[in-house]
Amino acid sequence: QVQLVESGGGSVQAGGSLTLLCTASAYTFTMAWFRQAPGKEREGVAAIRSGSSGGITWYADSVKGRFTISSDNFKNTLSLEMNGVNAEDTAMYYCAADSRALWGNEALTASEYKYWGQGTQVTVSS
């Protein structure tokens, strides 16, 4: 069993920046950030799969160019740097991990992940 703990959420003004951190109790091959706004389905934001060149990443179209996912395999941590946030980024953000080498769309699909954190709230104000 892998334990995931998120931190770094909070309130931020539109156009600002925030960095989320997820600490895992063990190494996993694929990790990702998902978010869920009230009344909406959980959606994949960004994912990263371990690789020889620092990892392979995937992003939802809505965050491309604004968010950056990164991981530190020695520390078992996952980060999400969020820049240029807007009101649509307001949601509960969840860290997810799986021992398998996920790829492409499946890496941004919630049902593919076995391990989940409790979530950290991000609220963007105008």
Tab-separated table of C-alpha atoms in Angstrom:
chain	number	residue	atom	x	y	z
A	1	GLN	CA	0.000	0.000	0.000
A	2	VAL	CA	1.310	3.445	-0.965
A	3	GLN	CA	0.339	6.465	1.099
A	4	LEU	CA	0.068	9.847	-0.634
A	5	VAL	CA	-0.064	13.186	1.165
A	6	GLU	CA	-0.721	16.454	-0.652
A	7	SER	CA	0.201	19.939	0.507
A	8	GLY	CA	0.517	23.450	-0.876
A	9	GLY	CA	-3.078	24.249	-1.644
A	10	GLY	CA	-4.679	27.537	-0.685
A	11	SER	CA	-6.129	30.733	-2.032
A	12	VAL	CA	-4.505	32.618	-4.875
A	13	GLN	CA	-5.506	35.554	-7.017
A	14	ALA	CA	-6.225	35.120	-10.687
A	15	GLY	CA	-3.027	35.333	-12.684
A	16	GLY	CA	-0.949	34.201	-9.730
A	17	SER	CA	1.044	31.068	-9.029
A	18	LEU	CA	0.888	28.136	-6.642
A	19	THR	CA	2.895	24.946	-6.253
A	20	LEU	CA	1.382	21.702	-4.995
A	21	LEU	CA	3.460	18.928	-3.465
A	22	CYS	CA	2.678	15.243	-3.006
A	23	THR	CA	4.819	13.006	-0.825
A	24	ALA	CA	4.593	9.253	-1.401
A	25	SER	CA	5.545	6.516	1.049
A	26	ALA	CA	7.118	4.462	-1.744
A	27	TYR	CA	8.222	4.712	-5.359
A	28	THR	CA	5.613	4.228	-8.083
A	29	PHE	CA	6.098	4.236	-11.844
A	30	THR	CA	3.375	6.697	-12.785
A	31	MET	CA	2.059	9.644	-10.795
A	32	ALA	CA	-0.478	12.296	-11.632
A	33	TRP	CA	-2.531	15.225	-10.462
A	34	PHE	CA	-6.297	15.206	-10.801
A	35	ARG	CA	-8.830	17.827	-9.819
A	36	GLN	CA	-12.503	17.906	-9.056
A	37	ALA	CA	-14.695	20.981	-8.862
A	38	PRO	CA	-18.117	20.904	-7.167
A	39	GLY	CA	-20.668	19.187	-9.383
A	40	LYS	CA	-18.061	18.071	-11.894
A	41	GLU	CA	-16.271	14.827	-12.606
A	42	ARG	CA	-12.699	14.263	-11.542
A	43	GLU	CA	-10.387	15.206	-14.407
A	44	GLY	CA	-6.758	14.509	-15.134
A	45	VAL	CA	-4.559	17.596	-14.998
A	46	ALA	CA	-1.045	16.280	-15.532
A	47	ALA	CA	0.799	12.973	-15.314
A	48	ILE	CA	4.391	11.840	-15.304
A	49	ARG	CA	5.893	8.429	-15.960
A	50	SER	CA	9.414	7.565	-14.891
A	51	GLY	CA	11.913	7.552	-17.729
A	52	SER	CA	15.627	7.750	-18.426
A	53	SER	CA	15.405	11.410	-19.480
A	54	GLY	CA	13.606	12.751	-16.453
A	55	GLY	CA	10.239	11.252	-17.218
A	56	ILE	CA	7.466	11.468	-19.777
A	57	THR	CA	4.689	13.968	-19.130
A	58	TRP	CA	1.124	14.527	-20.281
A	59	TYR	CA	-1.132	17.512	-19.701
A	60	ALA	CA	-4.787	18.330	-20.077
A	61	ASP	CA	-5.318	20.870	-22.854
A	62	SER	CA	-6.745	23.327	-20.340
A	63	VAL	CA	-3.448	23.610	-18.443
A	64	LYS	CA	-0.833	23.197	-21.164
A	65	GLY	CA	1.691	26.004	-21.055
A	66	ARG	CA	0.567	27.066	-17.563
A	67	PHE	CA	1.169	24.038	-15.326
A	68	THR	CA	4.322	21.965	-14.961
A	69	ILE	CA	4.489	18.531	-13.363
A	70	SER	CA	7.737	17.141	-12.004
A	71	SER	CA	8.876	14.342	-9.743
A	72	ASP	CA	11.859	13.457	-7.583
A	73	ASN	CA	12.230	9.687	-7.563
A	74	PHE	CA	14.806	9.758	-4.755
A	75	LYS	CA	12.494	11.695	-2.451
A	76	ASN	CA	9.299	10.072	-3.807
A	77	THR	CA	7.727	13.474	-4.316
A	78	LEU	CA	5.511	14.913	-7.028
A	79	SER	CA	5.038	18.621	-7.701
A	80	LEU	CA	2.623	20.683	-9.740
A	81	GLU	CA	3.701	24.239	-10.509
A	82	MET	CA	0.638	26.259	-11.413
A	83	ASN	CA	1.125	29.598	-13.186
A	84	GLY	CA	-1.375	32.028	-14.627
A	85	VAL	CA	-4.244	30.471	-12.679
A	86	ASN	CA	-7.839	31.433	-13.371
A	87	ALA	CA	-11.221	30.801	-11.781
A	88	GLU	CA	-11.654	27.547	-13.725
A	89	ASP	CA	-8.661	26.120	-11.853
A	90	THR	CA	-10.574	26.253	-8.559
A	91	ALA	CA	-10.986	22.667	-7.378
A	92	MET	CA	-9.850	19.996	-4.979
A	93	TYR	CA	-6.563	18.663	-6.306
A	94	TYR	CA	-5.632	15.025	-5.784
A	95	CYS	CA	-2.358	13.202	-6.128
A	96	ALA	CA	-2.576	9.731	-7.662
A	97	ALA	CA	-0.067	6.950	-8.237
A	98	ASP	CA	0.132	3.535	-9.810
A	99	SER	CA	2.849	0.903	-10.061
A	100	ARG	CA	2.224	0.365	-13.767
A	101	ALA	CA	3.802	2.288	-16.640
A	102	LEU	CA	0.749	4.155	-17.892
A	103	TRP	CA	0.778	5.927	-21.208
A	104	GLY	CA	-1.058	8.765	-22.947
A	105	ASN	CA	-4.752	9.140	-22.239
A	106	GLU	CA	-4.769	6.346	-19.678
A	107	ALA	CA	-2.225	8.335	-17.641
A	108	LEU	CA	-4.886	11.052	-17.307
A	109	THR	CA	-7.727	8.648	-16.522
A	110	ALA	CA	-8.721	8.414	-12.863
A	111	SER	CA	-9.848	4.787	-13.008
A	112	GLU	CA	-6.324	3.685	-13.964
A	113	TYR	CA	-4.861	4.710	-10.607
A	114	LYS	CA	-4.757	2.518	-7.535
A	115	TYR	CA	-3.454	4.973	-4.926
A	116	TRP	CA	-4.941	8.348	-4.027
A	117	GLY	CA	-4.265	11.148	-1.601
A	118	GLN	CA	-6.887	12.989	0.410
A	119	GLY	CA	-6.701	16.141	-1.696
A	120	THR	CA	-5.742	19.778	-1.233
A	121	GLN	CA	-8.060	22.673	-2.052
A	122	VAL	CA	-7.079	25.370	-4.542
A	123	THR	CA	-9.258	28.462	-4.719
A	124	VAL	CA	-8.647	31.179	-7.293
A	125	SER	CA	-10.161	34.579	-6.602
A	126	SER	CA	-10.622	37.414	-9.071
